[in-house]
């Protein structure tokens, strides 16, 4: 237990943590800021230069004075609306917006160190969480909250429609890809978690369970056979490199690092102490190359489908990456407390965070003693497809 409060434990995560950049006074989104810069005779060439600096070997094409050109371009652009511009998660042209943002916020620019941040605007969805907390307060109204969450989603037109879309996309066999089309499945999942209000998505994904059937339903929420699992587990650092090469995945990962950052200096053990933002950041990773999911039927045991095999000299760095999921106290407190804890209108815990943590650990022990999974035998592909869709949408 006291391992969680060990400062050396939290220090291991420093290589992943990123500071949050303050909002600019302009409050511009990066698409608008980019358009403004492109139409300005002074700003436009500097932005083109900076993009060359961060585009692989682009700086080589700039010649011997590339470093100075890159530094000068970056310094000049810091005084424009591009500095501090942000994007909205799930927005139209999200990749275009993020490409503009990361042009100015690369962590390393061919030897030039820059401050890294994450590009998304703060989510203003506090009332949703208060409503969820009020439902969860006191005695649990149902023995199967995950089933209740599925029923609630089916009643809401938007939730039911987009959920049906991703379930269909994730269980539909593909002639090219085999059992399913993973890219199509992941795209549909991202749409669901980006567009459906968290009072539905979080109830589905973080519903508290005390029996095997409930926990297995929760694990199956993202249709892991298509979106998550694979024949072999790839190396985690290789997956992270792929993630960082993609603007959307890189941004979601940076947001998760910030909003779910452990700290031994805070009362709860989580630096930001914002449970809503942490859960949103976690769901933002679903549908990416580092999609997390429940590894078994234990509430706190989550992580991406990867391993640290063949990590060589980077084994410790790889283990730290996995530990950020497996042993992240923010996810343990916020994920497990989603059921029995209560919150006031300001979003702060009305019970002691440590009390919630201890209660959560006791609940895990009960989970582990009861969770013995059993699976149905082999079924034909056609019947399995129909059964899977029916089960996901109605149970």
C-alpha positions as a LaTeX table, in Angstrom:
\begin{tabular}{lrrr}
\hline
Residue & $x$ (\AA) & $y$ (\AA) & $z$ (\AA) \\
\hline
Unk1 & 0.00 & 0.00 & 0.00 \\
Unk2 & 2.70 & 2.49 & 0.95 \\
Unk3 & 4.39 & 1.73 & $-2.35$ \\
Unk4 & 1.92 & 4.15 & $-3.91$ \\
Unk5 & 3.27 & 6.99 & $-1.79$ \\
Unk6 & 6.90 & 6.32 & $-2.63$ \\
Unk7 & 8.33 & 9.34 & $-4.42$ \\
Unk8 & 10.77 & 7.19 & $-6.34$ \\
Unk9 & 7.85 & 5.31 & $-7.83$ \\
Unk10 & 6.32 & 8.50 & $-9.21$ \\
Unk11 & 9.71 & 9.77 & $-10.34$ \\
Unk12 & 9.88 & 6.91 & $-12.83$ \\
Unk13 & 7.17 & 8.57 & $-14.88$ \\
Unk14 & 9.06 & 11.84 & $-15.42$ \\
Unk15 & 10.14 & 10.85 & $-18.92$ \\
Unk16 & 6.51 & 10.80 & $-19.99$ \\
Unk17 & 5.05 & 13.81 & $-18.18$ \\
Unk18 & 4.34 & 17.04 & $-20.01$ \\
Unk19 & 3.56 & 20.49 & $-18.62$ \\
Unk20 & 0.29 & 22.17 & $-19.55$ \\
Unk21 & 0.73 & 25.36 & $-21.55$ \\
Unk22 & $-1.47$ & 28.23 & $-20.51$ \\
Unk23 & $-4.26$ & 29.28 & $-22.85$ \\
Unk24 & $-3.42$ & 32.20 & $-25.09$ \\
Unk25 & $-5.30$ & 35.43 & $-24.65$ \\
Unk26 & $-6.62$ & 35.09 & $-28.20$ \\
Unk27 & $-8.24$ & 31.73 & $-27.51$ \\
Unk28 & $-7.90$ & 30.89 & $-31.21$ \\
Unk29 & $-8.11$ & 27.40 & $-32.58$ \\
Unk30 & $-5.08$ & 26.37 & $-34.62$ \\
Unk31 & $-6.96$ & 26.19 & $-37.93$ \\
Unk32 & $-7.99$ & 29.82 & $-37.65$ \\
Unk33 & $-4.54$ & 30.84 & $-36.40$ \\
Unk34 & $-2.92$ & 28.96 & $-39.29$ \\
Unk35 & $-5.17$ & 30.64 & $-41.86$ \\
Unk36 & $-4.35$ & 34.05 & $-40.39$ \\
Unk37 & $-0.63$ & 33.31 & $-40.48$ \\
Unk38 & $-0.75$ & 31.97 & $-44.05$ \\
Unk39 & $-2.38$ & 35.19 & $-45.27$ \\
Unk40 & 0.28 & 37.36 & $-43.64$ \\
Unk41 & 3.41 & 38.11 & $-45.70$ \\
Unk42 & 5.65 & 38.07 & $-42.63$ \\
Unk43 & 4.19 & 35.08 & $-40.77$ \\
Unk44 & 3.65 & 32.75 & $-43.73$ \\
Unk45 & 7.32 & 32.17 & $-44.73$ \\
Unk46 & 8.26 & 31.58 & $-41.09$ \\
Unk47 & 5.56 & 28.94 & $-40.73$ \\
Unk48 & 6.76 & 27.22 & $-43.92$ \\
Unk49 & 10.31 & 27.24 & $-42.58$ \\
Unk50 & 9.26 & 25.75 & $-39.26$ \\
Unk51 & 7.30 & 22.99 & $-40.98$ \\
Unk52 & 10.41 & 22.09 & $-42.95$ \\
Unk53 & 12.35 & 21.96 & $-39.70$ \\
Unk54 & 10.05 & 19.33 & $-38.20$ \\
Unk55 & 9.39 & 17.31 & $-41.36$ \\
Unk56 & 11.92 & 14.50 & $-41.06$ \\
Unk57 & 15.00 & 15.55 & $-43.05$ \\
Unk58 & 13.38 & 18.83 & $-44.01$ \\
Unk59 & 15.98 & 20.84 & $-42.10$ \\
Unk60 & 18.72 & 19.32 & $-44.28$ \\
Unk61 & 17.16 & 21.00 & $-47.30$ \\
Unk62 & 17.50 & 24.36 & $-45.57$ \\
Unk63 & 21.27 & 24.14 & $-45.78$ \\
Unk64 & 24.14 & 24.78 & $-43.31$ \\
Unk65 & 22.29 & 27.50 & $-41.43$ \\
Unk66 & 19.26 & 25.30 & $-40.76$ \\
Unk67 & 19.50 & 25.44 & $-36.99$ \\
Unk68 & 19.54 & 29.22 & $-36.88$ \\
Unk69 & 16.69 & 29.43 & $-39.38$ \\
Unk70 & 14.62 & 27.03 & $-37.31$ \\
Unk71 & 15.31 & 28.87 & $-34.07$ \\
Unk72 & 14.52 & 32.25 & $-35.60$ \\
Unk73 & 11.29 & 31.00 & $-37.18$ \\
Unk74 & 10.13 & 29.41 & $-33.93$ \\
Unk75 & 10.97 & 32.48 & $-31.85$ \\
Unk76 & 9.11 & 34.77 & $-34.23$ \\
Unk77 & 6.02 & 32.56 & $-34.32$ \\
Unk78 & 5.77 & 32.55 & $-30.53$ \\
Unk79 & 4.48 & 36.12 & $-30.75$ \\
Unk80 & 1.66 & 35.17 & $-33.14$ \\
Unk81 & $-1.78$ & 33.62 & $-32.46$ \\
Unk82 & $-0.19$ & 30.25 & $-33.28$ \\
Unk83 & 1.38 & 30.28 & $-29.83$ \\
Unk84 & $-1.26$ & 28.97 & $-27.45$ \\
Unk85 & $-3.75$ & 27.96 & $-30.14$ \\
Unk86 & $-5.70$ & 24.77 & $-29.44$ \\
Unk87 & $-7.92$ & 22.18 & $-31.09$ \\
Unk88 & $-11.15$ & 20.48 & $-30.07$ \\
Unk89 & $-11.19$ & 16.72 & $-29.67$ \\
Unk90 & $-13.19$ & 15.07 & $-32.44$ \\
Unk91 & $-13.55$ & 18.31 & $-34.42$ \\
Unk92 & $-13.74$ & 18.37 & $-38.21$ \\
Unk93 & $-10.26$ & 18.59 & $-39.73$ \\
Unk94 & $-8.81$ & 17.56 & $-36.38$ \\
Unk95 & $-5.62$ & 16.25 & $-37.99$ \\
Unk96 & $-5.10$ & 19.51 & $-39.87$ \\
Unk97 & $-5.56$ & 21.47 & $-36.67$ \\
Unk98 & $-3.15$ & 19.24 & $-34.77$ \\
Unk99 & $-0.51$ & 19.39 & $-37.51$ \\
Unk100 & $-0.41$ & 23.17 & $-37.10$ \\
Unk101 & $-0.19$ & 22.85 & $-33.33$ \\
Unk102 & 2.64 & 20.30 & $-33.33$ \\
Unk103 & 4.67 & 22.30 & $-35.85$ \\
Unk104 & 5.29 & 24.72 & $-33.00$ \\
Unk105 & 5.33 & 22.23 & $-30.14$ \\
Unk106 & 7.67 & 19.43 & $-31.12$ \\
Unk107 & 9.51 & 18.15 & $-28.04$ \\
Unk108 & 12.81 & 17.92 & $-29.92$ \\
Unk109 & 13.54 & 19.84 & $-33.10$ \\
Unk110 & 16.74 & 18.33 & $-34.49$ \\
Unk111 & 18.62 & 19.04 & $-31.28$ \\
Unk112 & 16.55 & 22.07 & $-30.29$ \\
Unk113 & 14.61 & 21.39 & $-27.09$ \\
Unk114 & 11.08 & 22.74 & $-26.91$ \\
Unk115 & 8.42 & 22.60 & $-24.23$ \\
Unk116 & 5.80 & 19.97 & $-25.02$ \\
Unk117 & 2.13 & 20.38 & $-24.19$ \\
Unk118 & $-1.15$ & 18.95 & $-25.39$ \\
Unk119 & $-3.40$ & 20.74 & $-27.85$ \\
Unk120 & $-6.96$ & 20.13 & $-26.69$ \\
Unk121 & $-9.31$ & 22.68 & $-25.21$ \\
Unk122 & $-10.53$ & 21.87 & $-21.68$ \\
Unk123 & $-13.78$ & 19.92 & $-21.77$ \\
Unk124 & $-16.67$ & 21.76 & $-20.12$ \\
Unk125 & $-18.81$ & 18.81 & $-19.14$ \\
Unk126 & $-18.90$ & 19.12 & $-15.37$ \\
Unk127 & $-22.66$ & 18.82 & $-15.04$ \\
Unk128 & $-22.56$ & 15.42 & $-16.73$ \\
Unk129 & $-20.21$ & 14.10 & $-14.06$ \\
Unk130 & $-22.27$ & 15.54 & $-11.23$ \\
Unk131 & $-25.33$ & 13.73 & $-12.58$ \\
Unk132 & $-23.39$ & 10.49 & $-12.84$ \\
Unk133 & $-22.06$ & 10.87 & $-9.32$ \\
Unk134 & $-25.55$ & 11.45 & $-7.94$ \\
Unk135 & $-26.69$ & 8.23 & $-9.57$ \\
Unk136 & $-23.74$ & 6.36 & $-8.12$ \\
Unk137 & $-24.08$ & 7.77 & $-4.59$ \\
Unk138 & $-25.28$ & 5.65 & $-1.69$ \\
Unk139 & $-26.51$ & 2.13 & $-2.32$ \\
Unk140 & $-26.04$ & 0.69 & $-5.78$ \\
Unk141 & $-29.44$ & 0.58 & $-7.41$ \\
Unk142 & $-28.66$ & $-2.46$ & $-9.54$ \\
Unk143 & $-26.63$ & $-5.62$ & $-9.34$ \\
Unk144 & $-25.48$ & $-5.10$ & $-12.92$ \\
Unk145 & $-24.66$ & $-1.46$ & $-13.58$ \\
Unk146 & $-23.07$ & $-2.38$ & $-16.92$ \\
Unk147 & $-26.36$ & $-3.82$ & $-18.12$ \\
Unk148 & $-28.14$ & $-0.68$ & $-16.94$ \\
Unk149 & $-25.60$ & 1.43 & $-18.83$ \\
Unk150 & $-26.27$ & $-0.50$ & $-22.04$ \\
Unk151 & $-30.01$ & $-0.03$ & $-21.63$ \\
Unk152 & $-29.58$ & 3.70 & $-20.99$ \\
Unk153 & $-27.50$ & 4.03 & $-24.15$ \\
Unk154 & $-30.14$ & 2.23 & $-26.20$ \\
Unk155 & $-32.78$ & 4.71 & $-25.03$ \\
Unk156 & $-30.72$ & 7.72 & $-26.14$ \\
Unk157 & $-30.91$ & 8.20 & $-29.91$ \\
Unk158 & $-27.35$ & 9.48 & $-30.41$ \\
Unk159 & $-25.72$ & 6.92 & $-28.14$ \\
Unk160 & $-27.69$ & 4.03 & $-29.63$ \\
Unk161 & $-26.98$ & 5.08 & $-33.22$ \\
Unk162 & $-23.22$ & 5.56 & $-32.89$ \\
Unk163 & $-22.83$ & 2.50 & $-30.66$ \\
Unk164 & $-24.62$ & 0.37 & $-33.26$ \\
Unk165 & $-22.24$ & 1.78 & $-35.88$ \\
Unk166 & $-19.09$ & 0.80 & $-34.02$ \\
Unk167 & $-20.37$ & $-2.62$ & $-33.00$ \\
Unk168 & $-21.28$ & $-3.37$ & $-36.61$ \\
Unk169 & $-17.92$ & $-2.06$ & $-37.83$ \\
Unk170 & $-16.00$ & $-4.13$ & $-35.30$ \\
Unk171 & $-17.74$ & $-7.48$ & $-35.81$ \\
Unk172 & $-18.16$ & $-7.35$ & $-39.59$ \\
Unk173 & $-15.75$ & $-9.82$ & $-41.29$ \\
Unk174 & $-13.38$ & $-8.28$ & $-43.83$ \\
Unk175 & $-12.27$ & $-10.00$ & $-47.04$ \\
Unk176 & $-8.85$ & $-8.32$ & $-46.82$ \\
Unk177 & $-8.29$ & $-8.12$ & $-43.07$ \\
Unk178 & $-9.84$ & $-11.43$ & $-41.99$ \\
Unk179 & $-12.17$ & $-11.54$ & $-38.95$ \\
Unk180 & $-12.65$ & $-7.76$ & $-38.95$ \\
Unk181 & $-11.49$ & $-4.46$ & $-40.39$ \\
Unk182 & $-9.48$ & $-2.99$ & $-37.51$ \\
Unk183 & $-8.91$ & 0.51 & $-38.97$ \\
Unk184 & $-12.64$ & 0.86 & $-39.64$ \\
Unk185 & $-13.44$ & $-0.45$ & $-36.17$ \\
Unk186 & $-11.02$ & 1.97 & $-34.49$ \\
Unk187 & $-12.37$ & 4.91 & $-36.44$ \\
Unk188 & $-15.91$ & 4.05 & $-35.35$ \\
Unk189 & $-14.78$ & 3.69 & $-31.72$ \\
Unk190 & $-13.11$ & 7.11 & $-31.77$ \\
Unk191 & $-16.31$ & 8.61 & $-33.13$ \\
Unk192 & $-18.31$ & 7.04 & $-30.30$ \\
Unk193 & $-16.07$ & 8.27 & $-27.48$ \\
Unk194 & $-15.60$ & 11.71 & $-29.06$ \\
Unk195 & $-19.24$ & 12.47 & $-29.90$ \\
Unk196 & $-21.36$ & 10.67 & $-27.31$ \\
Unk197 & $-21.64$ & 12.48 & $-23.93$ \\
Unk198 & $-19.50$ & 10.93 & $-21.18$ \\
Unk199 & $-22.53$ & 10.32 & $-18.99$ \\
Unk200 & $-23.22$ & 7.42 & $-21.36$ \\
Unk201 & $-19.73$ & 6.36 & $-22.47$ \\
Unk202 & $-18.26$ & 6.38 & $-18.97$ \\
Unk203 & $-21.15$ & 4.41 & $-17.53$ \\
Unk204 & $-20.49$ & 1.75 & $-20.17$ \\
Unk205 & $-16.73$ & 1.68 & $-19.72$ \\
Unk206 & $-16.30$ & 2.26 & $-15.98$ \\
Unk207 & $-19.43$ & 0.65 & $-14.54$ \\
Unk208 & $-18.69$ & $-1.08$ & $-11.19$ \\
Unk209 & $-19.01$ & $-4.86$ & $-11.13$ \\
Unk210 & $-19.15$ & $-7.55$ & $-8.46$ \\
Unk211 & $-19.59$ & $-10.63$ & $-10.63$ \\
Unk212 & $-17.95$ & $-12.27$ & $-13.62$ \\
Unk213 & $-20.71$ & $-11.65$ & $-16.14$ \\
Unk214 & $-20.77$ & $-7.92$ & $-15.43$ \\
Unk215 & $-16.99$ & $-7.59$ & $-15.57$ \\
Unk216 & $-16.80$ & $-9.51$ & $-18.84$ \\
Unk217 & $-19.49$ & $-7.29$ & $-20.37$ \\
Unk218 & $-17.47$ & $-4.25$ & $-19.35$ \\
Unk219 & $-14.29$ & $-5.72$ & $-20.88$ \\
Unk220 & $-16.17$ & $-6.41$ & $-24.11$ \\
Unk221 & $-17.38$ & $-2.79$ & $-24.44$ \\
Unk222 & $-14.80$ & $-1.90$ & $-27.10$ \\
Unk223 & $-15.14$ & $-5.26$ & $-28.94$ \\
Unk224 & $-11.55$ & $-6.22$ & $-28.01$ \\
Unk225 & $-11.39$ & $-9.15$ & $-30.44$ \\
Unk226 & $-11.13$ & $-6.55$ & $-33.21$ \\
Unk227 & $-10.00$ & $-3.26$ & $-31.67$ \\
Unk228 & $-7.56$ & $-4.57$ & $-29.09$ \\
Unk229 & $-6.34$ & $-8.15$ & $-29.22$ \\
Unk230 & $-4.08$ & $-9.68$ & $-31.85$ \\
Unk231 & $-2.28$ & $-12.94$ & $-32.48$ \\
Unk232 & 0.97 & $-11.64$ & $-30.99$ \\
Unk233 & 1.77 & $-8.77$ & $-28.66$ \\
Unk234 & 3.98 & $-6.11$ & $-30.29$ \\
Unk235 & 6.66 & $-4.23$ & $-28.39$ \\
Unk236 & 5.17 & $-1.35$ & $-26.38$ \\
Unk237 & 7.83 & 1.19 & $-27.32$ \\
Unk238 & 7.38 & 0.34 & $-31.00$ \\
Unk239 & 3.65 & 0.99 & $-30.61$ \\
Unk240 & 4.36 & 4.25 & $-28.80$ \\
Unk241 & 6.64 & 5.39 & $-31.63$ \\
Unk242 & 3.87 & 4.68 & $-34.14$ \\
Unk243 & 1.48 & 6.61 & $-31.91$ \\
Unk244 & 3.75 & 9.64 & $-31.69$ \\
Unk245 & 4.10 & 9.70 & $-35.47$ \\
Unk246 & 0.33 & 10.26 & $-35.74$ \\
Unk247 & $-0.92$ & 13.71 & $-34.75$ \\
Unk248 & $-4.17$ & 12.46 & $-33.20$ \\
Unk249 & $-2.64$ & 9.61 & $-31.21$ \\
Unk250 & 0.26 & 11.78 & $-30.06$ \\
Unk251 & $-2.18$ & 14.41 & $-28.82$ \\
Unk252 & $-4.34$ & 11.88 & $-26.98$ \\
Unk253 & $-1.26$ & 10.36 & $-25.34$ \\
Unk254 & $-0.03$ & 13.80 & $-24.22$ \\
Unk255 & $-3.46$ & 14.59 & $-22.78$ \\
Unk256 & $-3.54$ & 11.29 & $-20.90$ \\
Unk257 & $-0.07$ & 11.92 & $-19.45$ \\
Unk258 & $-1.12$ & 15.30 & $-18.13$ \\
Unk259 & $-4.62$ & 14.60 & $-16.83$ \\
Unk260 & $-3.81$ & 11.20 & $-15.26$ \\
Unk261 & $-0.40$ & 12.12 & $-13.87$ \\
Unk262 & 0.41 & 10.53 & $-10.49$ \\
Unk263 & 2.02 & 12.68 & $-7.81$ \\
Unk264 & 3.13 & 12.05 & $-4.26$ \\
Unk265 & 2.53 & 15.73 & $-3.46$ \\
Unk266 & $-1.27$ & 15.67 & $-3.82$ \\
Unk267 & $-3.73$ & 14.33 & $-1.27$ \\
Unk268 & $-5.22$ & 11.80 & $-3.67$ \\
Unk269 & $-1.95$ & 10.77 & $-5.29$ \\
Unk270 & $-3.08$ & 12.27 & $-8.61$ \\
Unk271 & $-1.52$ & 15.62 & $-9.51$ \\
Unk272 & $-4.42$ & 17.32 & $-11.29$ \\
Unk273 & $-7.12$ & 15.85 & $-8.99$ \\
Unk274 & $-9.62$ & 16.15 & $-11.83$ \\
Unk275 & $-11.33$ & 12.80 & $-12.18$ \\
Unk276 & $-13.51$ & 13.89 & $-15.10$ \\
Unk277 & $-10.55$ & 15.03 & $-17.19$ \\
Unk278 & $-8.61$ & 11.85 & $-16.42$ \\
Unk279 & $-11.44$ & 9.57 & $-17.55$ \\
Unk280 & $-11.92$ & 11.64 & $-20.71$ \\
Unk281 & $-8.21$ & 11.42 & $-21.45$ \\
Unk282 & $-8.28$ & 7.64 & $-20.97$ \\
Unk283 & $-11.19$ & 7.19 & $-23.38$ \\
Unk284 & $-9.37$ & 9.42 & $-25.87$ \\
Unk285 & $-6.77$ & 6.67 & $-26.34$ \\
Unk286 & $-9.36$ & 4.10 & $-27.43$ \\
Unk287 & $-9.13$ & 3.47 & $-31.15$ \\
Unk288 & $-5.41$ & 4.30 & $-31.30$ \\
Unk289 & $-2.29$ & 2.13 & $-31.61$ \\
Unk290 & $-2.02$ & 2.16 & $-27.80$ \\
Unk291 & $-5.69$ & 1.43 & $-27.10$ \\
Unk292 & $-6.09$ & 0.45 & $-23.42$ \\
Unk293 & $-8.60$ & $-2.08$ & $-22.12$ \\
Unk294 & $-9.22$ & $-4.32$ & $-19.14$ \\
Unk295 & $-6.61$ & $-7.07$ & $-19.19$ \\
Unk296 & $-8.86$ & $-9.32$ & $-17.12$ \\
Unk297 & $-11.85$ & $-8.94$ & $-14.85$ \\
Unk298 & $-10.04$ & $-6.75$ & $-12.30$ \\
Unk299 & $-11.20$ & $-3.14$ & $-12.37$ \\
Unk300 & $-7.74$ & $-1.61$ & $-12.05$ \\
Unk301 & $-5.88$ & $-3.96$ & $-14.37$ \\
Unk302 & $-5.87$ & $-2.05$ & $-17.64$ \\
Unk303 & $-3.30$ & $-1.50$ & $-20.34$ \\
Unk304 & $-2.54$ & $-1.58$ & $-24.06$ \\
Unk305 & $-2.08$ & $-4.85$ & $-25.98$ \\
Unk306 & 1.72 & $-4.95$ & $-26.00$ \\
Unk307 & 4.68 & $-6.32$ & $-24.09$ \\
Unk308 & 8.22 & $-5.33$ & $-23.20$ \\
Unk309 & 9.80 & $-8.35$ & $-24.86$ \\
Unk310 & 12.69 & $-7.47$ & $-27.17$ \\
Unk311 & 13.10 & $-4.04$ & $-25.58$ \\
Unk312 & 16.85 & $-4.45$ & $-25.20$ \\
Unk313 & 18.48 & $-1.57$ & $-23.35$ \\
Unk314 & 15.13 & 0.23 & $-23.21$ \\
Unk315 & 13.48 & $-2.37$ & $-20.99$ \\
Unk316 & 13.12 & 0.00 & $-18.03$ \\
Unk317 & 11.57 & 2.70 & $-20.21$ \\
Unk318 & 9.14 & 0.13 & $-21.60$ \\
Unk319 & 8.20 & $-1.06$ & $-18.12$ \\
Unk320 & 7.57 & 2.53 & $-17.06$ \\
Unk321 & 5.21 & 2.96 & $-20.00$ \\
Unk322 & 3.20 & $-0.11$ & $-18.99$ \\
Unk323 & 3.24 & 0.88 & $-15.33$ \\
Unk324 & 1.62 & 4.17 & $-16.28$ \\
Unk325 & $-1.45$ & 2.07 & $-17.08$ \\
Unk326 & $-1.14$ & $-0.94$ & $-14.78$ \\
Unk327 & $-0.28$ & 0.88 & $-11.57$ \\
Unk328 & $-1.58$ & 4.39 & $-12.20$ \\
Unk329 & $-3.18$ & 5.52 & $-8.96$ \\
Unk330 & $-5.29$ & 8.10 & $-10.82$ \\
Unk331 & $-7.03$ & 5.38 & $-12.81$ \\
Unk332 & $-7.43$ & 3.23 & $-9.71$ \\
Unk333 & $-9.02$ & 6.00 & $-7.66$ \\
Unk334 & $-11.09$ & 7.57 & $-10.41$ \\
Unk335 & $-12.06$ & 4.38 & $-12.20$ \\
Unk336 & $-12.96$ & 2.40 & $-9.09$ \\
Unk337 & $-14.58$ & 5.33 & $-7.30$ \\
Unk338 & $-16.89$ & 5.85 & $-10.26$ \\
Unk339 & $-19.41$ & 3.68 & $-8.49$ \\
Unk340 & $-19.50$ & 4.09 & $-4.69$ \\
Unk341 & $-17.97$ & 7.56 & $-4.20$ \\
Unk342 & $-19.98$ & 10.78 & $-4.05$ \\
Unk343 & $-19.02$ & 14.25 & $-5.26$ \\
Unk344 & $-20.19$ & 17.75 & $-4.53$ \\
Unk345 & $-21.21$ & 20.29 & $-7.18$ \\
Unk346 & $-17.63$ & 21.50 & $-7.52$ \\
Unk347 & $-16.49$ & 18.01 & $-8.50$ \\
Unk348 & $-14.45$ & 17.38 & $-5.35$ \\
Unk349 & $-14.68$ & 14.16 & $-3.39$ \\
Unk350 & $-17.04$ & 14.21 & $-0.44$ \\
Unk351 & $-15.20$ & 11.26 & 1.01 \\
Unk352 & $-11.53$ & 10.97 & 1.75 \\
Unk353 & $-9.59$ & 9.92 & $-1.37$ \\
Unk354 & $-7.58$ & 7.49 & 0.74 \\
Unk355 & $-10.80$ & 5.98 & 2.08 \\
Unk356 & $-11.96$ & 5.48 & $-1.49$ \\
Unk357 & $-8.64$ & 3.93 & $-2.42$ \\
Unk358 & $-8.73$ & 1.48 & 0.48 \\
Unk359 & $-12.34$ & 0.59 & $-0.28$ \\
Unk360 & $-11.41$ & 0.03 & $-3.89$ \\
Unk361 & $-8.62$ & $-2.35$ & $-2.94$ \\
Unk362 & $-11.03$ & $-4.36$ & $-0.80$ \\
Unk363 & $-13.42$ & $-4.52$ & $-3.70$ \\
Unk364 & $-10.66$ & $-5.82$ & $-5.96$ \\
Unk365 & $-9.95$ & $-8.68$ & $-3.57$ \\
Unk366 & $-13.60$ & $-9.68$ & $-3.75$ \\
Unk367 & $-13.50$ & $-9.42$ & $-7.54$ \\
Unk368 & $-10.47$ & $-11.68$ & $-7.85$ \\
Unk369 & $-12.02$ & $-14.37$ & $-5.66$ \\
Unk370 & $-15.21$ & $-14.45$ & $-7.74$ \\
Unk371 & $-14.04$ & $-13.91$ & $-11.32$ \\
Unk372 & $-13.75$ & $-17.26$ & $-13.06$ \\
Unk373 & $-14.42$ & $-16.82$ & $-16.75$ \\
Unk374 & $-16.03$ & $-19.41$ & $-18.97$ \\
Unk375 & $-16.68$ & $-19.13$ & $-22.68$ \\
Unk376 & $-19.13$ & $-20.65$ & $-25.11$ \\
Unk377 & $-17.94$ & $-23.28$ & $-27.57$ \\
Unk378 & $-17.27$ & $-22.78$ & $-31.23$ \\
Unk379 & $-20.09$ & $-21.24$ & $-33.29$ \\
Unk380 & $-20.39$ & $-20.68$ & $-36.99$ \\
Unk381 & $-19.18$ & $-17.30$ & $-38.31$ \\
Unk382 & $-22.63$ & $-16.21$ & $-39.40$ \\
Unk383 & $-24.30$ & $-17.08$ & $-36.10$ \\
Unk384 & $-21.45$ & $-15.51$ & $-34.09$ \\
Unk385 & $-21.80$ & $-12.25$ & $-36.03$ \\
Unk386 & $-25.54$ & $-12.03$ & $-35.31$ \\
Unk387 & $-25.16$ & $-13.10$ & $-31.69$ \\
Unk388 & $-22.35$ & $-10.61$ & $-31.03$ \\
Unk389 & $-24.33$ & $-7.69$ & $-32.42$ \\
Unk390 & $-27.45$ & $-8.67$ & $-30.47$ \\
Unk391 & $-25.47$ & $-9.12$ & $-27.23$ \\
Unk392 & $-23.61$ & $-5.82$ & $-27.49$ \\
Unk393 & $-26.70$ & $-3.80$ & $-28.21$ \\
Unk394 & $-29.28$ & $-5.42$ & $-25.96$ \\
Unk395 & $-27.57$ & $-6.93$ & $-22.91$ \\
\hline
\end{tabular}
